[in-house]
Every structure is written in structure tokens, then in C-alpha cells.
Tab-separated table of C-alpha atoms and ligand atoms in Angstrom:
chain	number	residue	atom	x	y	z
B	1	MET	CA	59.404	-51.298	39.772
B	2	THR	CA	61.035	-48.261	38.204
B	3	VAL	CA	62.047	-45.593	40.666
B	4	ARG	CA	60.332	-42.337	39.742
B	5	THR	CA	60.939	-39.067	41.555
B	6	ARG	CA	59.652	-35.619	40.796
B	7	ILE	CA	60.188	-31.947	41.345
B	8	ALA	CA	57.074	-29.854	41.436
B	9	PRO	CA	57.919	-26.156	41.342
B	10	SER	CA	55.219	-23.529	41.493
B	11	PRO	CA	55.824	-20.949	38.747
B	12	THR	CA	55.666	-17.918	40.999
B	13	GLY	CA	58.661	-15.626	40.867
B	14	SER	CA	62.327	-16.234	40.112
B	15	PRO	CA	63.827	-19.714	39.919
B	16	HIS	CA	64.887	-20.481	43.478
B	17	VAL	CA	68.102	-22.242	44.555
B	18	GLY	CA	65.883	-24.376	46.818
B	19	THR	CA	64.223	-25.762	43.689
B	20	ALA	CA	67.619	-26.610	42.218
B	21	TYR	CA	68.610	-28.270	45.500
B	22	MET	CA	65.502	-30.474	45.425
B	23	ALA	CA	66.054	-31.200	41.742
B	24	LEU	CA	69.633	-32.317	42.390
B	25	PHE	CA	68.704	-34.746	45.177
B	26	ASN	CA	65.710	-36.113	43.300
B	27	LEU	CA	67.882	-36.587	40.251
B	28	ALA	CA	70.725	-38.238	42.167
B	29	PHE	CA	68.258	-40.636	43.772
B	30	ALA	CA	66.521	-41.510	40.508
B	31	ARG	CA	69.818	-41.989	38.636
B	32	LYS	CA	71.276	-44.151	41.362
B	33	TYR	CA	68.465	-46.658	40.853
B	34	GLY	CA	68.290	-46.313	37.084
B	35	GLY	CA	64.982	-44.477	37.421
B	36	GLU	CA	63.387	-41.316	36.119
B	37	MET	CA	62.806	-37.798	37.352
B	38	ILE	CA	59.699	-35.884	36.360
B	39	LEU	CA	59.211	-32.135	36.303
B	40	ARG	CA	55.673	-31.052	37.077
B	41	ILE	CA	54.456	-27.470	37.153
B	42	GLU	CA	52.189	-26.776	40.122
B	43	ASP	CA	50.220	-23.769	38.940
B	44	THR	CA	46.970	-24.223	40.825
B	45	ASP	CA	47.386	-20.771	42.326
B	46	GLN	CA	46.375	-18.995	39.160
B	47	SER	CA	46.728	-15.502	40.531
B	48	ARG	CA	50.415	-15.991	41.334
B	49	SER	CA	51.523	-18.262	38.503
B	50	SER	CA	53.019	-17.045	35.256
B	51	GLN	CA	54.393	-18.510	32.058
B	52	ALA	CA	57.443	-16.249	32.378
B	53	SER	CA	58.276	-17.793	35.730
B	54	GLU	CA	57.801	-21.319	34.376
B	55	ASP	CA	60.137	-20.552	31.468
B	56	ALA	CA	62.705	-19.065	33.814
B	57	ILE	CA	62.609	-22.113	36.116
B	58	LEU	CA	63.072	-24.543	33.249
B	59	SER	CA	65.899	-22.622	31.664
B	60	SER	CA	67.787	-22.093	34.892
B	61	LEU	CA	67.581	-25.789	35.783
B	62	LYS	CA	68.864	-26.558	32.295
B	63	TRP	CA	71.689	-24.088	32.788
B	64	LEU	CA	72.639	-26.038	35.903
B	65	GLY	CA	72.560	-29.262	33.902
B	66	LEU	CA	69.790	-30.730	36.067
B	67	ASP	CA	67.738	-32.500	33.482
B	68	TRP	CA	64.403	-34.302	33.757
B	69	ASP	CA	62.989	-37.226	31.804
B	70	GLU	CA	59.405	-36.020	31.499
B	71	GLY	CA	57.975	-32.532	31.759
B	72	PRO	CA	55.862	-29.824	30.130
B	73	ASP	CA	58.602	-29.054	27.588
B	74	CYS	CA	59.513	-32.613	26.546
B	75	GLY	CA	56.291	-34.508	27.239
B	76	GLY	CA	56.123	-38.108	28.448
B	77	ASP	CA	53.579	-40.865	28.986
B	78	PHE	CA	51.934	-39.351	32.043
B	79	GLY	CA	51.117	-35.827	30.887
B	80	PRO	CA	50.006	-33.168	30.811
B	81	TYR	CA	52.707	-31.974	33.211
B	82	ARG	CA	51.059	-28.673	34.119
B	83	GLN	CA	48.397	-28.903	36.814
B	84	SER	CA	46.201	-26.245	35.213
B	85	GLU	CA	45.792	-28.681	32.305
B	86	ARG	CA	44.766	-31.558	34.558
B	87	LEU	CA	41.614	-30.146	36.151
B	88	ALA	CA	39.409	-33.003	34.954
B	89	PHE	CA	41.516	-35.499	36.941
B	90	TYR	CA	41.053	-33.484	40.115
B	91	LYS	CA	37.293	-33.045	39.649
B	92	GLU	CA	36.883	-36.776	39.329
B	93	ALA	CA	39.124	-37.389	42.334
B	94	ILE	CA	37.185	-35.020	44.565
B	95	GLN	CA	33.933	-36.722	43.655
B	96	LYS	CA	35.485	-40.038	44.658
B	97	LEU	CA	36.465	-38.613	48.032
B	98	VAL	CA	33.037	-37.159	48.658
B	99	ASP	CA	31.440	-40.492	47.795
B	100	ALA	CA	33.819	-42.299	50.125
B	101	GLY	CA	33.050	-39.878	52.958
B	102	TYR	CA	36.542	-38.374	53.047
B	103	ALA	CA	35.586	-34.919	51.816
B	104	TYR	CA	32.659	-32.566	52.291
B	105	PRO	CA	31.492	-29.194	51.050
B	106	CYS	CA	31.896	-26.222	53.380
B	107	PHE	CA	29.801	-23.081	52.933
B	108	CYS	CA	31.252	-21.074	55.807
B	109	THR	CA	31.752	-17.394	55.112
B	110	PRO	CA	35.118	-15.703	55.644
B	111	GLU	CA	33.455	-13.792	58.503
B	112	ARG	CA	32.521	-16.978	60.345
B	113	LEU	CA	35.983	-18.440	59.820
B	114	ASN	CA	37.663	-15.263	61.105
B	115	GLU	CA	35.443	-15.238	64.155
B	116	LEU	CA	36.238	-18.907	64.834
B	117	ARG	CA	39.945	-18.308	64.486
B	118	LYS	CA	39.855	-15.363	66.824
B	119	LYS	CA	38.055	-17.368	69.484
B	120	GLN	CA	40.399	-20.315	69.176
B	121	ILE	CA	43.428	-18.047	69.527
B	122	GLU	CA	41.852	-16.394	72.570
B	123	ASN	CA	41.315	-19.840	74.114
B	124	LYS	CA	44.913	-20.781	73.249
B	125	GLU	CA	43.755	-23.563	70.935
B	126	THR	CA	45.372	-24.437	67.617
B	127	PRO	CA	43.343	-22.486	65.032
B	128	ARG	CA	41.593	-25.030	62.876
B	129	TYR	CA	38.275	-25.588	61.160
B	130	ASP	CA	35.633	-26.885	63.587
B	131	GLY	CA	33.761	-29.244	61.283
B	132	HIS	CA	30.671	-27.025	61.313
B	133	CYS	CA	29.479	-27.992	57.813
B	134	LEU	CA	29.855	-31.704	58.484
B	135	SER	CA	26.429	-31.597	60.086
B	136	LEU	CA	24.643	-30.399	56.949
B	137	SER	CA	22.127	-32.846	55.544
B	138	ARG	CA	22.163	-33.897	51.916
B	139	GLU	CA	19.065	-31.711	51.308
B	140	GLU	CA	20.619	-28.676	52.915
B	141	ILE	CA	23.739	-29.121	50.806
B	142	GLU	CA	21.714	-29.430	47.616
B	143	GLN	CA	19.672	-26.373	48.490
B	144	LYS	CA	22.717	-24.241	49.181
B	145	MET	CA	24.401	-25.332	45.991
B	146	LYS	CA	21.257	-24.604	43.979
B	147	ALA	CA	21.002	-21.194	45.554
B	148	GLY	CA	24.508	-20.501	44.249
B	149	GLU	CA	26.177	-20.204	47.663
B	150	LYS	CA	29.953	-20.239	47.494
B	151	TYR	CA	31.638	-23.341	48.833
B	152	VAL	CA	34.896	-25.209	49.086
B	153	TYR	CA	35.602	-28.889	49.636
B	154	ARG	CA	37.431	-29.893	52.775
B	155	LEU	CA	39.183	-33.040	53.816
B	156	LYS	CA	37.532	-34.732	56.797
B	157	ILE	CA	40.208	-35.273	59.431
B	158	PRO	CA	39.750	-37.879	62.183
B	159	ASP	CA	38.838	-36.311	65.532
B	160	GLU	CA	41.413	-38.244	67.486
B	161	GLY	CA	44.339	-40.574	67.174
B	162	VAL	CA	47.724	-40.240	65.592
B	163	CYS	CA	48.966	-40.394	62.035
B	164	GLU	CA	52.168	-42.387	61.742
B	165	PHE	CA	54.346	-42.651	58.698
B	166	GLU	CA	57.899	-43.571	57.770
B	167	ASP	CA	60.215	-40.861	56.597
B	168	GLU	CA	63.261	-42.220	54.761
B	169	LEU	CA	65.473	-39.830	56.714
B	170	ARG	CA	63.777	-39.462	60.059
B	171	GLY	CA	62.279	-42.883	60.604
B	172	LYS	CA	58.842	-43.015	62.190
B	173	VAL	CA	57.031	-39.677	62.357
B	174	SER	CA	53.886	-39.330	64.490
B	175	ILE	CA	51.529	-36.392	64.235
B	176	GLU	CA	48.322	-36.150	66.210
B	177	TRP	CA	45.225	-35.690	64.103
B	178	SER	CA	44.120	-32.956	66.483
B	179	GLN	CA	47.017	-30.870	65.089
B	180	VAL	CA	45.830	-31.280	61.496
B	181	ASP	CA	43.339	-28.893	59.922
B	182	HIS	CA	40.368	-29.881	57.788
B	183	GLN	CA	42.342	-28.898	54.713
B	184	ILE	CA	40.578	-27.204	51.820
B	185	ILE	CA	41.146	-29.448	48.823
B	186	GLN	CA	39.084	-27.531	46.296
B	187	LYS	CA	38.822	-23.755	46.383
B	188	SER	CA	35.667	-21.796	45.648
B	189	ASP	CA	36.998	-21.040	42.152
B	190	GLY	CA	36.846	-24.771	41.421
B	191	TYR	CA	40.622	-25.181	41.429
B	192	PRO	CA	42.150	-27.883	43.592
B	193	THR	CA	44.689	-26.924	46.229
B	194	TYR	CA	48.253	-28.178	46.242
B	195	HIS	CA	47.477	-31.064	48.598
B	196	LEU	CA	44.856	-32.706	46.447
B	197	ALA	CA	46.528	-32.017	43.116
B	198	SER	CA	49.938	-33.265	44.189
B	199	VAL	CA	48.593	-36.515	45.642
B	200	VAL	CA	46.491	-37.220	42.556
B	201	ASP	CA	49.416	-36.435	40.276
B	202	ASP	CA	51.996	-38.361	42.264
B	203	TYR	CA	49.726	-41.360	41.986
B	204	LEU	CA	48.824	-40.969	38.309
B	205	MET	CA	52.434	-40.196	37.390
B	206	LYS	CA	53.571	-43.331	39.225
B	207	ILE	CA	55.900	-41.474	41.562
B	208	THR	CA	57.571	-43.964	43.888
B	209	HIS	CA	59.556	-41.572	46.092
B	210	VAL	CA	58.443	-38.127	47.156
B	211	ILE	CA	61.618	-36.263	48.099
B	212	ARG	CA	60.799	-32.722	49.139
B	213	GLY	CA	61.528	-29.979	51.653
B	214	GLU	CA	60.862	-30.440	55.345
B	215	GLU	CA	58.275	-27.652	55.290
B	216	TRP	CA	55.864	-30.286	53.976
B	217	ILE	CA	56.290	-32.770	56.785
B	218	ASN	CA	53.243	-31.506	58.695
B	219	SER	CA	51.138	-31.812	55.553
B	220	THR	CA	52.051	-35.432	55.020
B	221	PRO	CA	49.243	-36.766	57.292
B	222	LYS	CA	46.743	-35.035	54.999
B	223	HIS	CA	48.363	-36.670	52.023
B	224	ILE	CA	48.367	-40.110	53.666
B	225	LEU	CA	44.685	-39.660	54.442
B	226	LEU	CA	44.017	-38.747	50.825
B	227	TYR	CA	45.788	-41.907	49.629
B	228	GLN	CA	43.656	-43.875	52.067
B	229	GLY	CA	40.465	-42.201	50.823
B	230	PHE	CA	41.328	-43.118	47.255
B	231	GLY	CA	42.425	-46.612	48.206
B	232	TRP	CA	45.889	-46.016	46.759
B	233	LYS	CA	49.241	-47.099	48.150
B	234	PRO	CA	51.245	-44.044	49.210
B	235	PRO	CA	54.792	-43.507	47.896
B	236	SER	CA	57.838	-43.337	50.173
B	237	PHE	CA	58.500	-39.943	51.696
B	238	ALA	CA	61.770	-38.206	52.455
B	239	HIS	CA	61.762	-34.664	53.785
B	240	LEU	CA	65.074	-32.922	53.242
B	241	PRO	CA	66.358	-30.185	55.536
B	242	LEU	CA	65.844	-26.655	54.255
B	243	LEU	CA	68.709	-24.452	53.172
B	244	ARG	CA	69.578	-21.722	55.651
B	245	ASN	CA	71.154	-18.295	55.681
B	246	PRO	CA	74.477	-18.021	57.538
B	247	ASP	CA	72.473	-16.758	60.560
B	248	LYS	CA	70.574	-20.105	60.500
B	249	SER	CA	67.241	-18.574	59.467
B	250	LYS	CA	65.469	-20.110	56.482
B	251	LEU	CA	67.200	-19.110	53.243
B	252	SER	CA	65.477	-15.981	52.043
B	253	LYS	CA	66.067	-13.358	49.450
B	254	ARG	CA	65.980	-10.706	52.148
B	255	LYS	CA	69.367	-11.975	53.297
B	256	ASN	CA	70.894	-13.884	50.402
B	257	PRO	CA	70.425	-13.959	46.664
B	258	THR	CA	68.109	-16.937	46.169
B	259	SER	CA	67.505	-16.725	42.445
B	260	ILE	CA	69.527	-19.132	40.326
B	261	ASP	CA	69.764	-16.367	37.741
B	262	TYR	CA	71.708	-14.260	40.195
B	263	TYR	CA	74.500	-16.817	40.260
B	264	LYS	CA	74.532	-16.955	36.495
B	265	ASP	CA	74.594	-13.168	36.172
B	266	ALA	CA	77.239	-12.788	38.864
B	267	GLY	CA	79.643	-15.018	36.937
B	268	PHE	CA	79.475	-18.399	38.660
B	269	VAL	CA	79.880	-21.610	36.675
B	270	PRO	CA	76.931	-24.018	36.872
B	271	GLU	CA	79.048	-27.051	37.820
B	272	ALA	CA	80.281	-25.273	40.939
B	273	VAL	CA	76.783	-24.168	41.962
B	274	VAL	CA	75.437	-27.711	41.579
B	275	ASN	CA	78.469	-29.144	43.375
B	276	TYR	CA	77.890	-26.733	46.235
B	277	LEU	CA	74.206	-27.691	46.450
B	278	GLY	CA	75.352	-31.308	46.618
B	279	MET	CA	77.360	-30.426	49.725
B	280	MET	CA	74.247	-29.146	51.501
B	281	GLY	CA	73.663	-31.734	54.191
B	282	TYR	CA	75.477	-34.371	52.170
B	283	THR	CA	78.947	-35.813	51.842
B	284	LEU	CA	80.126	-38.400	49.366
B	285	PRO	CA	81.257	-41.719	50.879
B	286	ASP	CA	84.905	-40.828	50.111
B	287	GLN	CA	84.423	-37.283	51.493
B	288	ARG	CA	85.647	-35.596	48.332
B	289	GLU	CA	84.650	-31.969	47.964
B	290	ILE	CA	84.674	-31.607	44.214
B	291	PHE	CA	82.258	-33.843	42.353
B	292	THR	CA	79.937	-33.977	39.366
B	293	VAL	CA	76.232	-34.878	39.400
B	294	GLN	CA	77.242	-38.161	37.795
B	295	GLU	CA	79.723	-38.933	40.585
B	296	MET	CA	77.219	-37.949	43.232
B	297	SER	CA	74.471	-40.085	41.662
B	298	SER	CA	76.536	-43.225	41.274
B	299	THR	CA	77.319	-43.378	44.991
B	300	PHE	CA	74.157	-41.714	46.273
B	301	GLU	CA	72.619	-42.907	49.539
B	302	ILE	CA	69.792	-40.835	50.878
B	303	LYS	CA	70.547	-42.071	54.413
B	304	ARG	CA	73.831	-40.160	54.301
B	305	MET	CA	71.936	-36.884	54.482
B	306	SER	CA	72.256	-35.095	57.760
B	307	LEU	CA	69.193	-33.492	59.266
B	308	GLY	CA	70.770	-30.270	60.535
B	309	GLY	CA	69.853	-27.272	58.396
B	310	PRO	CA	72.652	-26.827	55.847
B	311	ILE	CA	74.019	-23.294	55.548
B	312	PHE	CA	74.116	-21.794	52.099
B	313	ASP	CA	77.121	-19.530	52.343
B	314	ILE	CA	78.058	-17.479	49.298
B	315	ALA	CA	81.616	-17.029	50.503
B	316	LYS	CA	82.103	-20.821	50.438
B	317	LEU	CA	80.397	-21.084	47.078
B	318	LYS	CA	82.786	-18.452	45.708
B	319	TRP	CA	85.746	-20.381	47.050
B	320	LEU	CA	84.473	-23.538	45.356
B	321	ASN	CA	83.806	-21.673	42.127
B	322	GLY	CA	87.397	-20.435	42.162
B	323	ARG	CA	88.595	-23.995	42.488
B	324	TYR	CA	86.523	-24.964	39.464
B	325	LEU	CA	88.090	-22.184	37.423
B	326	ARG	CA	91.593	-23.295	38.374
B	327	GLU	CA	91.296	-27.050	38.811
B	328	LYS	CA	88.400	-28.310	36.741
B	329	LEU	CA	88.159	-26.120	33.664
B	330	THR	CA	90.862	-25.683	31.072
B	331	ARG	CA	92.143	-22.186	30.418
B	332	GLU	CA	90.415	-22.209	27.036
B	333	ASP	CA	87.211	-23.183	28.769
B	334	VAL	CA	87.475	-20.340	31.249
B	335	LEU	CA	88.135	-17.914	28.435
B	336	ARG	CA	85.289	-19.184	26.290
B	337	ARG	CA	82.803	-19.102	29.154
B	338	MET	CA	83.888	-15.669	30.322
B	339	ILE	CA	83.344	-14.368	26.802
B	340	GLU	CA	79.922	-16.019	26.637
B	341	TRP	CA	79.062	-14.524	29.997
B	342	LYS	CA	79.563	-10.795	29.523
B	343	ALA	CA	82.767	-10.206	27.585
B	344	ASN	CA	80.926	-10.682	24.338
B	345	PRO	CA	80.461	-8.090	21.590
B	346	GLN	CA	76.659	-8.123	21.915
B	347	PHE	CA	76.774	-7.190	25.562
B	348	LEU	CA	79.558	-4.636	25.179
B	349	ASP	CA	77.592	-3.095	22.333
B	350	LYS	CA	74.698	-2.513	24.678
B	351	ILE	CA	76.976	-0.602	27.022
B	352	LEU	CA	78.756	1.342	24.310
B	353	PRO	CA	75.947	3.769	23.440
B	354	LEU	CA	75.665	4.650	27.121
B	355	ALA	CA	79.398	5.184	27.520
B	356	LEU	CA	80.149	6.811	24.174
B	357	PRO	CA	79.164	10.371	25.136
B	358	ARG	CA	81.775	10.168	27.911
B	359	LEU	CA	84.638	8.556	26.034
B	360	GLU	CA	87.774	10.278	24.910
B	361	THR	CA	89.832	7.168	24.459
B	362	PHE	CA	89.112	3.457	24.659
B	363	SER	CA	90.773	3.392	28.007
B	364	ASP	CA	87.842	5.316	29.460
B	365	PHE	CA	85.452	2.513	28.568
B	366	PHE	CA	86.152	-0.253	31.056
B	367	PRO	CA	86.316	1.942	34.143
B	368	LEU	CA	82.886	3.330	33.174
B	369	ALA	CA	81.438	-0.082	32.386
B	370	GLN	CA	82.943	-1.837	35.371
B	371	PHE	CA	79.807	-1.815	37.503
B	372	LEU	CA	77.895	-3.554	34.726
B	373	LEU	CA	80.404	-6.377	34.739
B	374	ASN	CA	80.993	-6.928	38.417
B	375	ASP	CA	79.003	-8.596	41.167
B	376	VAL	CA	78.698	-5.921	43.868
B	377	PRO	CA	80.321	-2.470	43.705
B	378	ASN	CA	82.361	-1.054	46.569
B	379	TYR	CA	81.530	2.296	48.102
B	380	GLU	CA	81.337	4.205	51.350
B	381	VAL	CA	77.947	4.208	53.013
B	382	ASP	CA	78.063	8.014	53.446
B	383	LEU	CA	77.650	8.381	49.711
B	384	LEU	CA	74.279	6.633	49.656
B	385	ALA	CA	71.849	9.263	50.827
B	386	GLY	CA	73.067	12.099	48.602
B	387	ARG	CA	71.026	15.178	49.515
B	388	LEU	CA	68.237	13.089	50.998
B	389	GLU	CA	67.974	12.486	54.678
B	390	THR	CA	69.345	8.976	55.381
B	391	GLY	CA	65.965	7.776	56.685
B	392	MET	CA	64.331	8.919	53.463
B	393	ALA	CA	67.042	7.214	51.395
B	394	ALA	CA	66.413	3.949	53.245
B	395	LYS	CA	62.699	4.403	52.705
B	396	VAL	CA	62.861	4.884	48.945
B	397	LEU	CA	65.356	2.042	48.574
B	398	LYS	CA	63.003	-0.265	50.470
B	399	ILE	CA	59.948	0.835	48.508
B	400	ALA	CA	61.829	0.287	45.270
B	401	GLU	CA	62.891	-3.180	46.434
B	402	TRP	CA	59.229	-4.097	46.922
B	403	GLU	CA	58.030	-2.376	43.774
B	404	LEU	CA	60.701	-4.026	41.629
B	405	GLU	CA	59.381	-7.433	42.702
B	406	LYS	CA	56.151	-6.557	40.959
B	407	MET	CA	57.637	-5.411	37.630
B	408	PRO	CA	56.049	-7.562	34.948
B	409	ALA	CA	58.722	-7.005	32.295
B	410	TRP	CA	62.189	-5.792	33.113
B	411	ASN	CA	62.966	-2.981	30.669
B	412	ARG	CA	63.968	0.664	30.530
B	413	GLU	CA	60.441	2.032	30.114
B	414	GLY	CA	59.016	-0.030	32.941
B	415	LEU	CA	61.867	0.984	35.229
B	416	SER	CA	61.550	4.625	34.394
B	417	SER	CA	57.823	4.712	35.106
B	418	LEU	CA	58.310	2.729	38.308
B	419	PHE	CA	60.736	5.307	39.701
B	420	GLN	CA	58.510	8.151	38.530
B	421	LYS	CA	55.619	6.550	40.386
B	422	ILE	CA	57.675	6.305	43.574
B	423	ALA	CA	58.716	9.947	43.287
B	424	ASP	CA	55.108	11.076	42.706
B	425	THR	CA	53.738	8.965	45.518
B	426	GLU	CA	56.358	10.238	47.941
B	427	GLU	CA	55.821	13.801	46.695
B	428	LEU	CA	59.431	14.203	45.705
B	429	LYS	CA	61.146	14.959	42.414
B	430	LEU	CA	62.581	12.083	40.431
B	431	LYS	CA	65.929	13.872	40.623
B	432	GLN	CA	65.781	13.738	44.407
B	433	ILE	CA	65.148	10.031	44.779
B	434	LEU	CA	67.636	8.728	42.226
B	435	PRO	CA	71.035	9.412	43.895
B	436	PRO	CA	70.787	6.486	46.380
B	437	PHE	CA	70.128	4.172	43.452
B	438	PHE	CA	73.078	5.481	41.448
B	439	VAL	CA	75.318	4.700	44.384
B	440	ALA	CA	73.709	1.370	45.299
B	441	VAL	CA	73.958	0.144	41.743
B	442	SER	CA	77.154	1.684	40.393
B	443	GLY	CA	79.062	2.543	43.560
B	444	SER	CA	79.364	6.145	42.433
B	445	THR	CA	77.270	9.296	42.342
B	446	VAL	CA	78.061	9.873	38.695
B	447	SER	CA	77.757	7.039	36.273
B	448	LEU	CA	76.051	5.816	33.120
B	449	PRO	CA	72.311	6.502	32.700
B	450	LEU	CA	70.522	4.746	35.526
B	451	PHE	CA	67.506	3.125	33.899
B	452	ASP	CA	69.510	1.701	31.019
B	453	SER	CA	72.022	0.356	33.504
B	454	LEU	CA	69.330	-1.276	35.619
B	455	ALA	CA	67.829	-2.804	32.506
B	456	LEU	CA	71.215	-4.257	31.508
B	457	LEU	CA	72.030	-5.593	34.957
B	458	GLY	CA	68.743	-7.443	35.238
B	459	PRO	CA	66.473	-7.983	38.245
B	460	ASP	CA	68.680	-10.267	40.294
B	461	LEU	CA	71.846	-8.178	40.389
B	462	VAL	CA	69.823	-5.010	40.961
B	463	ARG	CA	67.823	-6.436	43.839
B	464	THR	CA	70.948	-7.716	45.499
B	465	ARG	CA	72.611	-4.311	45.216
B	466	ILE	CA	69.603	-2.559	46.712
B	467	ARG	CA	69.492	-5.084	49.528
B	468	ILE	CA	73.195	-4.561	50.216
B	469	ALA	CA	72.726	-0.782	50.251
B	470	LEU	CA	69.958	-1.187	52.826
B	471	GLU	CA	72.172	-3.467	54.873
B	472	LYS	CA	75.012	-0.933	54.782
B	473	LEU	CA	72.642	1.759	56.007
B	474	SER	CA	71.422	-0.512	58.811
B	475	VAL	CA	74.930	-1.408	59.911
B	476	SER	CA	75.849	2.270	60.007
B	477	GLY	CA	72.791	2.917	62.196
B	478	ALA	CA	71.040	4.972	59.523
B	479	GLY	CA	68.725	2.300	58.170
B	480	LEU	CA	65.167	1.368	58.972
B	481	SER	CA	64.580	0.219	62.534
B	482	LYS	CA	62.336	-2.794	63.158
B	483	LYS	CA	59.579	-0.403	64.128
B	484	GLY	CA	60.245	1.833	61.151
B	485	LEU	CA	60.032	-1.136	58.840
B	486	LYS	CA	56.698	-2.237	60.303
B	487	LYS	CA	55.359	1.264	59.807
B	488	LEU	CA	56.651	1.391	56.264
B	489	GLU	CA	55.059	-1.960	55.468
B	490	LYS	CA	51.674	-0.585	56.453
B	491	GLU	CA	52.214	2.660	54.605
B	492	TYR	CA	53.340	0.725	51.533
B	493	ALA	CA	50.243	-1.475	51.549
B	494	GLN	CA	48.052	1.629	51.617
B	495	LYS	CA	49.867	3.572	48.943
B	496	TYR	CA	51.149	0.854	46.621
B	497	GLY	CA	49.031	-2.207	47.305
B	498	ASN	CA	50.105	-5.699	48.221
B	499	ARG	CA	53.684	-6.862	48.155
B	500	ILE	CA	54.791	-10.101	46.561
B	501	ASP	CA	57.444	-11.759	48.665
I	601	LIG	N1	54.683	-27.004	44.606
I	601	LIG	C1	55.322	-27.357	45.833
I	601	LIG	C2	56.452	-26.381	46.098
I	601	LIG	O1	56.791	-25.630	45.220
I	601	LIG	C3	55.860	-28.764	45.757
I	601	LIG	C4	55.991	-29.447	47.069
I	601	LIG	C5	56.230	-30.939	46.886
I	601	LIG	O2	57.297	-31.297	46.394
I	601	LIG	O3	55.347	-31.722	47.212
I	601	LIG	O4	57.015	-26.320	47.161
I	602	ZN	ZN1	31.850	-24.770	56.774
């Protein structure tokens, strides 16, 4: 049997370090046993998926040197590797489940489900579907379908008993069926949900080991039940601990840059980032700190993983990156990579037109351009608000942070209209809201034109700088309070629509 592992990112948003972490461990495991790793795109949530995000995920994993054997870009014998292109497989699978009595259509309206949930919460029960539509007769079902009533398919969960399965890291896991919801496996738009699609694909793609984040452990009983309904042998499961912020909360972009692109833009080398991810919950048998993917793979033992949540600490990553620059790369290598990074003529030429009106001599250039080349600028928090009240400065920074998440294409025009929209909505002049951004981004109240600078810095560096500005305001006592933030969230939803987090 060939060992086959997979990573299954959903193409929603920036490429996440958590995806790279999973890719590294899946790759190390597959390589150790001479197997293969597959990359599958899980885009069943059509409203949140985008081609741009898929492209970004693939290219950032490539940048890290985490390569896959089969995937949407390189093909393979078990394609297509994008779930939106595999709908026929899922349709057939759902029919099989219905025939076997493992799935059933549910016609409940959102109103009924809300009401049910409310009652269950009032009675201190776990909110879960009550099996209402299980009692429908075949005729009733046919009638409703004919009449065009909306429906989903749900997985029929046993009323009692326990689901037991082996986790390669945790040993036996037991979850009571009463804690498991009658999972929707096909949505009313005809698309499957993650649970169904991933089980069908793991089977059809001959995945032998599902190595994924621990947030999926409570879903595993549903998956085991699906395998049973199909009459398929389930793969082995290993649920890895999730990366954490230094304060132990789940790694999130509200506290840490989580986009792989950030690390690229901020001047890290990919080998160090991958090496650091390899240290998350894992140590090599000889305890060495500096290692390549190859070295990690050849000695890899999944049982060596520790279950405590590993802390992703940028300060440590920086330290490791420094060691790479001094110990692992040659001086020529450092020079060549630094030039490729941002000390290249193409990039400097993008800055030049912005700086030129302010130059007298060449020596004026680098001080002006510095904030476009560094990671985070230094400044005093008092500078941030400018003429705005500090509360208002925090408010516009926060709104911009949310709005920037929604920018479809990152360019000067888009940025300029985004800030104009914020000014209009807040009934302020553009001129009034920009000073906090000048400072957050460049560290100074006077600097190169803002929108061009934001465009050059890119989304990840900009978001981090805005987040740091907000943190500085909070630390100084001038930021948004918990209550203030809650209020702003509501106000934002009314004035700007939903956030994407
Ligand atoms: N699409 C899921 C995610 O992005 C994959 C989970 C899994 O590996 O099963 O988290
Ligand atoms: Zn129902």
C-alpha cells in the first residue's frame, strides 16, 4: 500500500501559515514512507471561494518549497483536484447514502430551526437538529419535492451510543452520538458540504492517512459514519494541535500575521519559516534546531508530536531566520536573495516616481523609501491621531482594517475609493481621516503619497501595520474598549455590510 496524505485548503482569503504547517507534516509523513502528498482545493463554499485565493495558496506553498505530487496545477490520476469540478461524484454518493438509509431530506425552514435552537438553549441542551423530517413518508417527500420546496440532505446520526476511533496521536477517542448533530451533507443549492465532499474525495483519491488540525476531531464521528454508510474502510486519522498566539489563544490574524505572504514581504527566508513550522510541537530525534524538510522527513515519527498547543512566536522565528542568514546561506546567497526581495531595480523604480519630487540628492532617497523596505516602522503613539480625537482615530483604523479585508484587487484606485467611502460614510473629509494611516504605515506624518505606498506595500504588511497601530492605541489607553468594539461591530454591519474574517 502506498501512503497517500493530502492537504485540502479552502480558497478563501490569504494563504495561512496553518495551511503550510499542515502541508509540512503531511509531506514529512508521506516522504518518510516513500508515499505521495495530494493537494485538493475545497471550494464547496462558492460564495467565499476565489481563484485569486487558490493561486495565492499554491504560490506561497511553492515559495516555501512544500511541494505536492498531485493537484489542480499538475494533475494526477485521481483528478479533478478541485471539489467544484467533482459535483457528479457527490451527487452519486448522496443517492447511495439515501438508499442505504444513512441520509434523508430535510425541508425545515430557517424559522423552525431558529425556534428549535432557541428552545434547546433555553433548556440547556446542546443545540442540534431534532430529526423532525425523519418521520416524513416517501409520498410526503415526493410531494414536497414536486412542489419545489427547498431542502437539504442530512446525515442520520444514531440516537444513542458512542463513536470510538483511533487517533494516531491521541489513541482511542470516544464521542457520544448525542453530542453529534444531524450534519447537513448537501446544501439547498445542491452543493455538498465539506464533510461529505472530503470523505468521498479521501476515498476516491486513495488517501491512507488524514492528518489535519484538531478542530476537526469532533467532526470525525460524522466522517466515520459516512464511511460506514458507503461501506468503505476509513483511513487513519491524526489530529495535530493548532498553532497558538503567544497568549495561547488560537493563532489569529487579529494578533499575529497569519498570511504566508506577510513573511515573504517582511523579508524572511522560506527555509527558516518551514524550519520554524517544523518545530511546532515537534522535535527531531537528535534535538537539532536547524533542519531541512528532507532531514525532518527522513527521521519523521508522527508519535513524536506533542499535544500541547505550539506557540507561533514571531520573535523566535526572527531569531531562527537570523541564524539562517549567518549559518546556512552563503554571503552571495544572502545578497542575491536580498536583491530579489526588494533591493531590485524594478521595485526601486516603483518608489522613485513617488520620491522624485522630494529629492535634492540621492542621499534623500533611502530615508524617504525606508518605510517601504522595512517590516514595521517605529513611532510614538501620540502621533497617530493627528487632529482627530483618539477614539475617532481608532475607529477609522478599525473600519479600514475590516474594509481592506474585502478589497477584491489591491491597487491604488481601489484603495483611494475605499478611503473616500470611509470618509463619506463617517461624514468626514478624506483629509481628516488620512493622518492616522500615514503614521501607522510610514511612522511619520509626512511621507510619500499614501495610496501609492499602500499599493506597493501590499495587503499583508499594511494590515499588520494597522493592527499594530490599534494595539499601540489600546496599550496607551486610547484605543477601543471591549464595549466600544462591540458597538462598532454593530455599526459597521449596518453601514458597511458583513465583515469577512
Ligand atoms: N478544507 C478544510 C480546511 O481548510 C480541510 C480540513 C481537512 O483537512 O479535512 O480546514
Ligand atoms: Zn427538517
